[in-house]
PDB file of C-alpha atoms in Angstrom:
ATOM      1  CA  MET A   1       1.016  21.672 -38.338  1.00 48.00           C
ATOM      2  CA  THR A   2       2.160  20.822 -34.831  1.00 49.00           C
ATOM      3  CA  GLU A   3       1.060  22.646 -31.725  1.00 47.00           C
ATOM      4  CA  PRO A   4       3.697  24.707 -29.926  1.00 50.00           C
ATOM      5  CA  ALA A   5       5.138  23.081 -26.811  1.00 49.00           C
ATOM      6  CA  ARG A   6       3.528  24.217 -23.605  1.00 46.00           C
ATOM      7  CA  PRO A   7       5.896  26.109 -21.308  1.00 45.00           C
ATOM      8  CA  ARG A   8       7.263  24.330 -18.265  1.00 42.00           C
ATOM      9  CA  ILE A   9       6.037  25.678 -14.968  1.00 42.00           C
ATOM     10  CA  ALA A  10       8.707  26.036 -12.320  1.00 41.00           C
ATOM     11  CA  ARG A  11       7.707  24.254  -9.146  1.00 40.00           C
ATOM     12  CA  PRO A  12       9.929  23.972  -6.082  1.00 38.00           C
ATOM     13  CA  GLY A  13      11.321  20.497  -5.445  1.00 38.00           C
ATOM     14  CA  PHE A  14      10.740  19.132  -8.952  1.00 38.00           C
ATOM     15  CA  SER A  15      13.432  18.341 -11.480  1.00 40.00           C
ATOM     16  CA  ALA A  16      10.964  17.287 -14.166  1.00 41.00           C
ATOM     17  CA  PRO A  17       7.724  18.843 -15.413  1.00 42.00           C
ATOM     18  CA  LEU A  18       4.481  17.510 -14.024  1.00 41.00           C
ATOM     19  CA  PRO A  19       2.053  15.771 -16.368  1.00 43.00           C
ATOM     20  CA  CYS A  20      -0.248  18.774 -16.366  1.00 41.00           C
ATOM     21  CA  GLU A  21       2.754  20.900 -17.441  1.00 41.00           C
ATOM     22  CA  THR A  22       3.425  18.750 -20.505  1.00 37.00           C
ATOM     23  CA  GLY A  23      -0.168  18.854 -21.666  1.00 37.00           C
ATOM     24  CA  ILE A  24      -0.745  15.189 -20.732  1.00 37.00           C
ATOM     25  CA  PRO A  25      -3.238  14.598 -17.894  1.00 44.00           C
ATOM     26  CA  LEU A  26      -1.898  12.276 -15.210  1.00 47.00           C
ATOM     27  CA  ALA A  27      -5.191  10.399 -15.042  1.00 47.00           C
ATOM     28  CA  GLU A  28      -8.311  10.934 -17.073  1.00 48.00           C
ATOM     29  CA  ASP A  29     -11.607   9.105 -17.318  1.00 51.00           C
ATOM     30  CA  ARG A  30     -12.630   8.519 -20.944  1.00 55.00           C
ATOM     31  CA  THR A  31     -15.706   6.370 -20.329  1.00 55.00           C
ATOM     32  CA  GLY A  32     -18.199   9.206 -20.174  1.00 62.00           C
ATOM     33  CA  ARG A  33     -19.810   7.704 -17.083  1.00 69.00           C
ATOM     34  CA  SER A  34     -21.169   9.827 -14.261  1.00 74.00           C
ATOM     35  CA  PRO A  35     -19.007  10.278 -11.129  1.00 74.00           C
ATOM     36  CA  LEU A  36     -21.411   8.139  -9.082  1.00 74.00           C
ATOM     37  CA  SER A  37     -21.313   5.218 -11.516  1.00 80.00           C
ATOM     38  CA  ARG A  38     -17.502   5.370 -11.594  1.00 84.00           C
ATOM     39  CA  ARG A  39     -17.293   5.346  -7.807  1.00 85.00           C
ATOM     40  CA  LEU A  40     -19.914   2.655  -7.264  1.00 88.00           C
ATOM     41  CA  PRO A  41     -17.523  -0.360  -7.552  1.00 87.00           C
ATOM     42  CA  PHE A  42     -15.118   1.112  -4.997  1.00 88.00           C
ATOM     43  CA  LEU A  43     -17.956   2.086  -2.672  1.00 89.00           C
ATOM     44  CA  LEU A  44     -19.273  -1.476  -2.946  1.00 91.00           C
ATOM     45  CA  ILE A  45     -15.841  -2.762  -1.940  1.00 91.00           C
ATOM     46  CA  LEU A  46     -15.908  -0.506   1.126  1.00 89.00           C
ATOM     47  CA  VAL A  47     -19.402  -1.667   2.054  1.00 90.00           C
ATOM     48  CA  VAL A  48     -18.219  -5.281   2.011  1.00 89.00           C
ATOM     49  CA  ALA A  49     -14.697  -4.740   3.374  1.00 88.00           C
ATOM     50  CA  VAL A  50     -15.494  -2.779   6.528  1.00 85.00           C
ATOM     51  CA  PRO A  51     -17.983  -5.215   8.120  1.00 88.00           C
ATOM     52  CA  GLY A  52     -16.134  -8.173   6.614  1.00 85.00           C
ATOM     53  CA  ALA A  53     -12.971  -7.222   8.495  1.00 81.00           C
ATOM     54  CA  PHE A  54     -14.842  -7.754  11.765  1.00 81.00           C
ATOM     55  CA  LEU A  55     -17.283 -10.536  10.873  1.00 80.00           C
ATOM     56  CA  LEU A  56     -14.769 -12.797   9.112  1.00 80.00           C
ATOM     57  CA  ARG A  57     -11.736 -12.132  11.291  1.00 75.00           C
ATOM     58  CA  ASP A  58     -12.266 -15.336  13.270  1.00 73.00           C
ATOM     59  CA  GLN A  59     -13.832 -17.307  10.432  1.00 79.00           C
ATOM     60  CA  LEU A  60     -11.048 -17.384   7.834  1.00 80.00           C
ATOM     61  CA  ASP A  61      -8.244 -18.687  10.029  1.00 85.00           C
ATOM     62  CA  PHE A  62      -6.157 -21.833  10.427  1.00 87.00           C
ATOM     63  CA  ALA A  63      -8.604 -23.344  12.946  1.00 88.00           C
ATOM     64  CA  ALA A  64     -11.383 -23.125  10.339  1.00 88.00           C
ATOM     65  CA  LEU A  65      -9.155 -24.795   7.761  1.00 90.00           C
ATOM     66  CA  ALA A  66      -8.258 -27.595  10.168  1.00 90.00           C
ATOM     67  CA  GLY A  67     -11.909 -28.036  11.167  1.00 90.00           C
ATOM     68  CA  HIS A  68     -13.062 -28.448   7.549  1.00 91.00           C
ATOM     69  CA  ARG A  69     -10.066 -30.488   6.423  1.00 91.00           C
ATOM     70  CA  ALA A  70     -11.966 -33.682   5.609  1.00 92.00           C
ATOM     71  CA  GLU A  71     -14.784 -31.913   3.741  1.00 95.00           C
ATOM     72  CA  LEU A  72     -12.370 -29.852   1.661  1.00 95.00           C
ATOM     73  CA  LEU A  73     -10.304 -32.869   0.640  1.00 95.00           C
ATOM     74  CA  ALA A  74     -13.415 -34.868  -0.209  1.00 96.00           C
ATOM     75  CA  PHE A  75     -14.798 -32.064  -2.371  1.00 97.00           C
ATOM     76  CA  ARG A  76     -11.441 -31.674  -4.146  1.00 97.00           C
ATOM     77  CA  ASP A  77     -11.212 -35.404  -4.857  1.00 96.00           C
ATOM     78  CA  ALA A  78     -14.754 -35.539  -6.229  1.00 97.00           C
ATOM     79  CA  ASN A  79     -14.667 -32.274  -8.217  1.00 96.00           C
ATOM     80  CA  TYR A  80     -11.067 -31.256  -8.861  1.00 97.00           C
ATOM     81  CA  ALA A  81     -11.722 -28.714 -11.631  1.00 97.00           C
ATOM     82  CA  LEU A  82     -14.659 -27.177  -9.779  1.00 98.00           C
ATOM     83  CA  ALA A  83     -12.643 -27.056  -6.557  1.00 97.00           C
ATOM     84  CA  ALA A  84      -9.786 -25.262  -8.339  1.00 98.00           C
ATOM     85  CA  LEU A  85     -12.174 -22.733  -9.874  1.00 98.00           C
ATOM     86  CA  ALA A  86     -14.059 -22.166  -6.616  1.00 97.00           C
ATOM     87  CA  PHE A  87     -10.805 -21.720  -4.694  1.00 97.00           C
ATOM     88  CA  THR A  88      -9.407 -19.203  -7.201  1.00 98.00           C
ATOM     89  CA  LEU A  89     -12.664 -17.219  -7.190  1.00 98.00           C
ATOM     90  CA  ALA A  90     -12.688 -17.209  -3.385  1.00 96.00           C
ATOM     91  CA  TYR A  91      -9.099 -15.947  -3.337  1.00 97.00           C
ATOM     92  CA  ILE A  92     -10.007 -13.210  -5.825  1.00 98.00           C
ATOM     93  CA  GLY A  93     -12.890 -12.146  -3.587  1.00 96.00           C
ATOM     94  CA  ILE A  94     -10.718 -12.061  -0.449  1.00 96.00           C
ATOM     95  CA  VAL A  95      -8.162  -9.778  -2.114  1.00 97.00           C
ATOM     96  CA  ALA A  96     -10.598  -7.628  -4.116  1.00 96.00           C
ATOM     97  CA  PHE A  97     -12.687  -6.876  -1.018  1.00 95.00           C
ATOM     98  CA  SER A  98      -9.621  -6.654   1.286  1.00 92.00           C
ATOM     99  CA  LEU A  99     -11.033  -9.333   3.566  1.00 93.00           C
ATOM    100  CA  PRO A 100      -8.984 -11.083   6.251  1.00 91.00           C
ATOM    101  CA  GLY A 101      -7.664 -14.557   5.499  1.00 90.00           C
ATOM    102  CA  ALA A 102      -5.282 -14.093   2.545  1.00 92.00           C
ATOM    103  CA  THR A 103      -2.479 -15.959   4.321  1.00 92.00           C
ATOM    104  CA  VAL A 104      -4.776 -18.851   5.234  1.00 93.00           C
ATOM    105  CA  ALA A 105      -6.054 -18.877   1.657  1.00 95.00           C
ATOM    106  CA  THR A 106      -2.478 -19.238   0.408  1.00 95.00           C
ATOM    107  CA  LEU A 107      -1.900 -22.125   2.810  1.00 95.00           C
ATOM    108  CA  THR A 108      -5.154 -23.672   1.629  1.00 96.00           C
ATOM    109  CA  GLY A 109      -3.981 -23.529  -1.977  1.00 97.00           C
ATOM    110  CA  GLY A 110      -0.952 -25.622  -1.075  1.00 96.00           C
ATOM    111  CA  PHE A 111      -2.984 -27.902   1.192  1.00 96.00           C
ATOM    112  CA  LEU A 112      -5.525 -28.740  -1.521  1.00 97.00           C
ATOM    113  CA  PHE A 113      -3.448 -28.615  -4.690  1.00 97.00           C
ATOM    114  CA  GLY A 114       0.192 -29.048  -3.641  1.00 96.00           C
ATOM    115  CA  LEU A 115       3.049 -26.703  -4.413  1.00 96.00           C
ATOM    116  CA  PHE A 116       2.076 -26.845  -8.069  1.00 94.00           C
ATOM    117  CA  PRO A 117      -0.493 -25.989  -9.316  1.00 96.00           C
ATOM    118  CA  GLY A 118      -1.334 -24.554  -5.884  1.00 97.00           C
ATOM    119  CA  VAL A 119       1.108 -21.653  -6.239  1.00 97.00           C
ATOM    120  CA  LEU A 120      -0.326 -20.848  -9.676  1.00 98.00           C
ATOM    121  CA  PHE A 121      -3.859 -20.683  -8.264  1.00 98.00           C
ATOM    122  CA  ASN A 122      -2.645 -18.531  -5.365  1.00 98.00           C
ATOM    123  CA  VAL A 123      -0.716 -16.045  -7.491  1.00 98.00           C
ATOM    124  CA  THR A 124      -3.461 -15.855 -10.119  1.00 98.00           C
ATOM    125  CA  GLY A 125      -6.193 -15.241  -7.538  1.00 98.00           C
ATOM    126  CA  ALA A 126      -4.151 -12.621  -5.678  1.00 97.00           C
ATOM    127  CA  THR A 127      -3.185 -10.795  -8.877  1.00 98.00           C
ATOM    128  CA  ILE A 128      -6.714 -10.669 -10.299  1.00 98.00           C
ATOM    129  CA  GLY A 129      -8.107  -9.517  -6.958  1.00 97.00           C
ATOM    130  CA  ALA A 130      -5.426  -6.811  -6.712  1.00 97.00           C
ATOM    131  CA  VAL A 131      -6.153  -5.633 -10.261  1.00 98.00           C
ATOM    132  CA  LEU A 132      -9.889  -5.416  -9.533  1.00 97.00           C
ATOM    133  CA  ILE A 133      -9.491  -3.235  -6.450  1.00 96.00           C
ATOM    134  CA  PHE A 134      -6.843  -1.151  -8.267  1.00 96.00           C
ATOM    135  CA  LEU A 135      -9.255  -0.509 -11.156  1.00 95.00           C
ATOM    136  CA  ALA A 136     -12.150   0.265  -8.805  1.00 94.00           C
ATOM    137  CA  ALA A 137     -10.055   2.722  -6.791  1.00 92.00           C
ATOM    138  CA  ARG A 138      -8.584   4.371  -9.885  1.00 91.00           C
ATOM    139  CA  ALA A 139     -11.958   4.746 -11.611  1.00 89.00           C
ATOM    140  CA  GLY A 140     -13.685   6.025  -8.495  1.00 81.00           C
ATOM    141  CA  PHE A 141     -11.207   8.447  -6.978  1.00 80.00           C
ATOM    142  CA  GLY A 142      -7.774   7.837  -8.488  1.00 70.00           C
ATOM    143  CA  ALA A 143      -7.901  10.370 -11.316  1.00 70.00           C
ATOM    144  CA  GLY A 144      -9.063  13.257  -9.156  1.00 73.00           C
ATOM    145  CA  PHE A 145      -6.707  12.403  -6.315  1.00 74.00           C
ATOM    146  CA  ALA A 146      -3.681  11.966  -8.583  1.00 75.00           C
ATOM    147  CA  ASN A 147      -4.267  15.247 -10.390  1.00 76.00           C
ATOM    148  CA  ALA A 148      -4.871  17.099  -7.121  1.00 76.00           C
ATOM    149  CA  VAL A 149      -1.594  15.806  -5.688  1.00 71.00           C
ATOM    150  CA  SER A 150       0.249  16.802  -8.870  1.00 69.00           C
ATOM    151  CA  GLU A 151      -1.156  20.344  -8.824  1.00 73.00           C
ATOM    152  CA  ARG A 152      -0.499  21.007  -5.126  1.00 74.00           C
ATOM    153  CA  GLY A 153       3.138  19.923  -5.144  1.00 68.00           C
ATOM    154  CA  GLY A 154       4.962  19.149  -1.917  1.00 72.00           C
ATOM    155  CA  ALA A 155       6.158  15.804  -0.553  1.00 68.00           C
ATOM    156  CA  ALA A 156       3.198  13.828  -1.905  1.00 70.00           C
ATOM    157  CA  ALA A 157       3.806  15.178  -5.404  1.00 74.00           C
ATOM    158  CA  ARG A 158       7.508  14.304  -5.177  1.00 72.00           C
ATOM    159  CA  LEU A 159       6.530  10.777  -4.164  1.00 73.00           C
ATOM    160  CA  GLN A 160       4.165  10.684  -7.113  1.00 79.00           C
ATOM    161  CA  ALA A 161       6.901  11.911  -9.459  1.00 78.00           C
ATOM    162  CA  GLY A 162       9.262   9.267  -8.076  1.00 76.00           C
ATOM    163  CA  LEU A 163       6.703   6.578  -8.770  1.00 82.00           C
ATOM    164  CA  ARG A 164       6.172   7.903 -12.283  1.00 82.00           C
ATOM    165  CA  ASP A 165       9.895   8.094 -13.065  1.00 83.00           C
ATOM    166  CA  ASN A 166      10.688   4.648 -11.606  1.00 88.00           C
ATOM    167  CA  GLU A 167       7.316   2.949 -11.927  1.00 91.00           C
ATOM    168  CA  TRP A 168       8.464  -0.624 -12.548  1.00 92.00           C
ATOM    169  CA  SER A 169      11.123  -0.598  -9.837  1.00 90.00           C
ATOM    170  CA  VAL A 170       8.914   1.007  -7.181  1.00 89.00           C
ATOM    171  CA  LEU A 171       5.934  -1.254  -7.837  1.00 93.00           C
ATOM    172  CA  PHE A 172       8.126  -4.352  -7.856  1.00 92.00           C
ATOM    173  CA  LEU A 173       9.756  -3.318  -4.581  1.00 90.00           C
ATOM    174  CA  MET A 174       6.340  -2.822  -2.985  1.00 89.00           C
ATOM    175  CA  ARG A 175       5.587  -6.484  -3.660  1.00 92.00           C
ATOM    176  CA  LEU A 176       8.975  -7.985  -2.809  1.00 90.00           C
ATOM    177  CA  VAL A 177       9.355  -6.008   0.435  1.00 85.00           C
ATOM    178  CA  PRO A 178       5.870  -5.985   1.992  1.00 79.00           C
ATOM    179  CA  ALA A 179       6.430  -2.933   4.193  1.00 80.00           C
ATOM    180  CA  LEU A 180       2.832  -1.961   3.414  1.00 83.00           C
ATOM    181  CA  PRO A 181      -0.210  -4.187   3.985  1.00 88.00           C
ATOM    182  CA  PHE A 182      -1.256  -5.869   0.749  1.00 91.00           C
ATOM    183  CA  PHE A 183      -4.465  -3.841   0.407  1.00 90.00           C
ATOM    184  CA  LEU A 184      -2.567  -0.533   0.758  1.00 90.00           C
ATOM    185  CA  ALA A 185      -0.095  -1.667  -1.872  1.00 92.00           C
ATOM    186  CA  ASN A 186      -3.127  -2.118  -4.136  1.00 94.00           C
ATOM    187  CA  LEU A 187      -4.675   1.283  -3.379  1.00 92.00           C
ATOM    188  CA  LEU A 188      -1.726   3.679  -3.248  1.00 89.00           C
ATOM    189  CA  PRO A 189      -0.587   3.069  -6.850  1.00 91.00           C
ATOM    190  CA  ALA A 190      -4.168   3.675  -8.013  1.00 91.00           C
ATOM    191  CA  PHE A 191      -4.314   6.980  -6.137  1.00 89.00           C
ATOM    192  CA  MET A 192      -0.861   8.002  -7.380  1.00 86.00           C
ATOM    193  CA  GLY A 193      -1.648   7.497 -11.059  1.00 86.00           C
ATOM    194  CA  ALA A 194       0.200   4.228 -11.727  1.00 91.00           C
ATOM    195  CA  ARG A 195      -0.547   2.434 -14.981  1.00 93.00           C
ATOM    196  CA  LEU A 196      -2.440  -0.845 -15.033  1.00 96.00           C
ATOM    197  CA  TYR A 197       0.043  -2.939 -17.032  1.00 96.00           C
ATOM    198  CA  PRO A 198       3.099  -2.342 -14.782  1.00 96.00           C
ATOM    199  CA  PHE A 199       0.912  -2.755 -11.709  1.00 97.00           C
ATOM    200  CA  ALA A 200      -0.457  -6.124 -12.874  1.00 98.00           C
ATOM    201  CA  VAL A 201       2.889  -7.517 -14.043  1.00 97.00           C
ATOM    202  CA  THR A 202       4.846  -6.452 -10.947  1.00 96.00           C
ATOM    203  CA  THR A 203       2.100  -7.808  -8.715  1.00 97.00           C
ATOM    204  CA  PHE A 204       2.130 -11.208 -10.402  1.00 97.00           C
ATOM    205  CA  LEU A 205       5.930 -11.525 -10.448  1.00 96.00           C
ATOM    206  CA  GLY A 206       6.585  -9.789  -7.137  1.00 95.00           C
ATOM    207  CA  ILE A 207       4.371 -12.026  -5.007  1.00 96.00           C
ATOM    208  CA  ILE A 208       5.726 -15.290  -6.452  1.00 96.00           C
ATOM    209  CA  PRO A 209       8.614 -15.694  -3.937  1.00 94.00           C
ATOM    210  CA  GLY A 210       6.393 -15.295  -0.879  1.00 92.00           C
ATOM    211  CA  ALA A 211       3.638 -17.372  -2.459  1.00 95.00           C
ATOM    212  CA  LEU A 212       6.082 -20.204  -3.108  1.00 95.00           C
ATOM    213  CA  VAL A 213       7.104 -20.258   0.564  1.00 94.00           C
ATOM    214  CA  PHE A 214       3.591 -20.218   2.022  1.00 94.00           C
ATOM    215  CA  THR A 215       2.206 -22.603  -0.597  1.00 96.00           C
ATOM    216  CA  SER A 216       5.014 -25.013   0.281  1.00 94.00           C
ATOM    217  CA  VAL A 217       4.062 -24.747   3.954  1.00 94.00           C
ATOM    218  CA  GLY A 218       0.448 -25.402   3.000  1.00 94.00           C
ATOM    219  CA  ALA A 219       1.445 -28.499   1.036  1.00 94.00           C
ATOM    220  CA  GLY A 220       2.641 -30.058   4.302  1.00 91.00           C
ATOM    221  CA  LEU A 221      -0.367 -29.028   6.380  1.00 91.00           C
ATOM    222  CA  ASP A 222      -2.008 -32.451   6.377  1.00 86.00           C
ATOM    223  CA  GLU A 223       0.657 -33.830   8.692  1.00 86.00           C
ATOM    224  CA  VAL A 224       0.655 -30.652  10.804  1.00 87.00           C
ATOM    225  CA  ILE A 225      -3.111 -30.840  11.307  1.00 85.00           C
ATOM    226  CA  ALA A 226      -2.925 -34.557  12.074  1.00 81.00           C
ATOM    227  CA  ARG A 227      -0.440 -33.771  14.888  1.00 83.00           C
ATOM    228  CA  GLY A 228      -2.708 -31.043  16.235  1.00 82.00           C
ATOM    229  CA  GLU A 229      -0.096 -28.357  15.600  1.00 83.00           C
ATOM    230  CA  THR A 230      -0.114 -25.017  13.811  1.00 83.00           C
ATOM    231  CA  PRO A 231       2.099 -24.168  10.809  1.00 86.00           C
ATOM    232  CA  ASP A 232       5.348 -22.293  11.354  1.00 79.00           C
ATOM    233  CA  LEU A 233       5.036 -19.201   9.164  1.00 81.00           C
ATOM    234  CA  SER A 234       8.328 -17.779  10.423  1.00 80.00           C
ATOM    235  CA  VAL A 235      10.025 -20.037   7.877  1.00 76.00           C
ATOM    236  CA  ILE A 236      10.053 -17.087   5.476  1.00 76.00           C
ATOM    237  CA  LEU A 237      12.612 -15.422   7.799  1.00 76.00           C
ATOM    238  CA  ALA A 238      15.067 -18.307   7.414  1.00 78.00           C
ATOM    239  CA  PRO A 239      18.306 -17.058   5.781  1.00 80.00           C
ATOM    240  CA  GLU A 240      18.096 -19.491   2.860  1.00 77.00           C
ATOM    241  CA  ILE A 241      14.680 -18.030   1.973  1.00 75.00           C
ATOM    242  CA  LEU A 242      14.933 -14.419   3.093  1.00 76.00           C
ATOM    243  CA  LEU A 243      18.314 -13.665   1.497  1.00 79.00           C
ATOM    244  CA  PRO A 244      17.285 -14.555  -2.086  1.00 82.00           C
ATOM    245  CA  ILE A 245      14.158 -12.398  -1.686  1.00 80.00           C
ATOM    246  CA  LEU A 246      16.286  -9.508  -0.437  1.00 79.00           C
ATOM    247  CA  GLY A 247      18.610 -10.077  -3.389  1.00 84.00           C
ATOM    248  CA  LEU A 248      15.678  -9.674  -5.780  1.00 82.00           C
ATOM    249  CA  ALA A 249      14.654  -6.525  -3.925  1.00 80.00           C
ATOM    250  CA  ALA A 250      18.182  -5.158  -4.327  1.00 82.00           C
ATOM    251  CA  LEU A 251      18.060  -5.811  -8.077  1.00 78.00           C
ATOM    252  CA  ALA A 252      14.701  -4.039  -8.285  1.00 76.00           C
ATOM    253  CA  ALA A 253      16.149  -1.067  -6.392  1.00 78.00           C
ATOM    254  CA  LEU A 254      19.255  -0.859  -8.603  1.00 77.00           C
ATOM    255  CA  PRO A 255      17.669   1.412 -11.270  1.00 76.00           C
ATOM    256  CA  LEU A 256      16.550   3.774  -8.487  1.00 73.00           C
ATOM    257  CA  LEU A 257      20.086   3.963  -7.131  1.00 75.00           C
ATOM    258  CA  ILE A 258      21.599   4.535 -10.572  1.00 74.00           C
ATOM    259  CA  ARG A 259      19.215   7.407 -11.302  1.00 71.00           C
ATOM    260  CA  LEU A 260      19.921   8.957  -7.902  1.00 69.00           C
ATOM    261  CA  LEU A 261      23.677   8.829  -8.497  1.00 69.00           C
ATOM    262  CA  ARG A 262      23.299  10.343 -11.976  1.00 69.00           C
ATOM    263  CA  ARG A 263      21.266  13.214 -10.590  1.00 68.00           C
ATOM    264  CA  LYS A 264      23.894  13.930  -7.973  1.00 68.00           C
ATOM    265  CA  GLU A 265      26.612  13.973 -10.633  1.00 67.00           C
ATOM    266  CA  ALA A 266      24.596  16.274 -12.941  1.00 64.00           C
TER     267      ALA A 266
END
């Protein structure tokens, strides 16, 4: 015997029922853990991230990379597998704790390991770090925040509904067009009730174009450092690089446009 469908609740500004109106919670913790234990990982991230933003701001930069160039190359040559593992773990830590130095880390991946497998190490480290902070934020505060936004309605709830209806496209666009800082693009989906699988996949695929550019720049850093120069990161704005990225962004936005046009015709 099936349960009768729950009635839809009319809410201004919404064309579709909210999750709570369909009987399906937007976000729900099923672990049985206490609120404090769920929030502990995210609180730990904050404890590390806030002082780290100030203490490491001048430590994880290009000058530090150039200053340790010889030691890094020697360690890589003597322990390639260990160097690859240590680099990937360091990249995961930088992203998971939202520490400064992600761009320099990407350059370092190309500097130490070349375009390939350097880009693979960069994308893997960034994706795992993003997933970790996403999970910590979602477990700690995401469920309560997402449900509160859904119940209150308004602009934030419409944004949430837009993300839910076009999850893959919106998440992919957030990575291809970095209008938001990387750490905010990791947190907002967690607080808006995004699912883990689309978040992880769109993160991995969406950061590949930018990672390829910066890893390529890093692969040529040895000569740049030898000349006493700094890398030109504005290369990503060159038409032959920027236009293909914008083309991918347009393809990601196409489902959004189609749905918008259909709603206007309805």
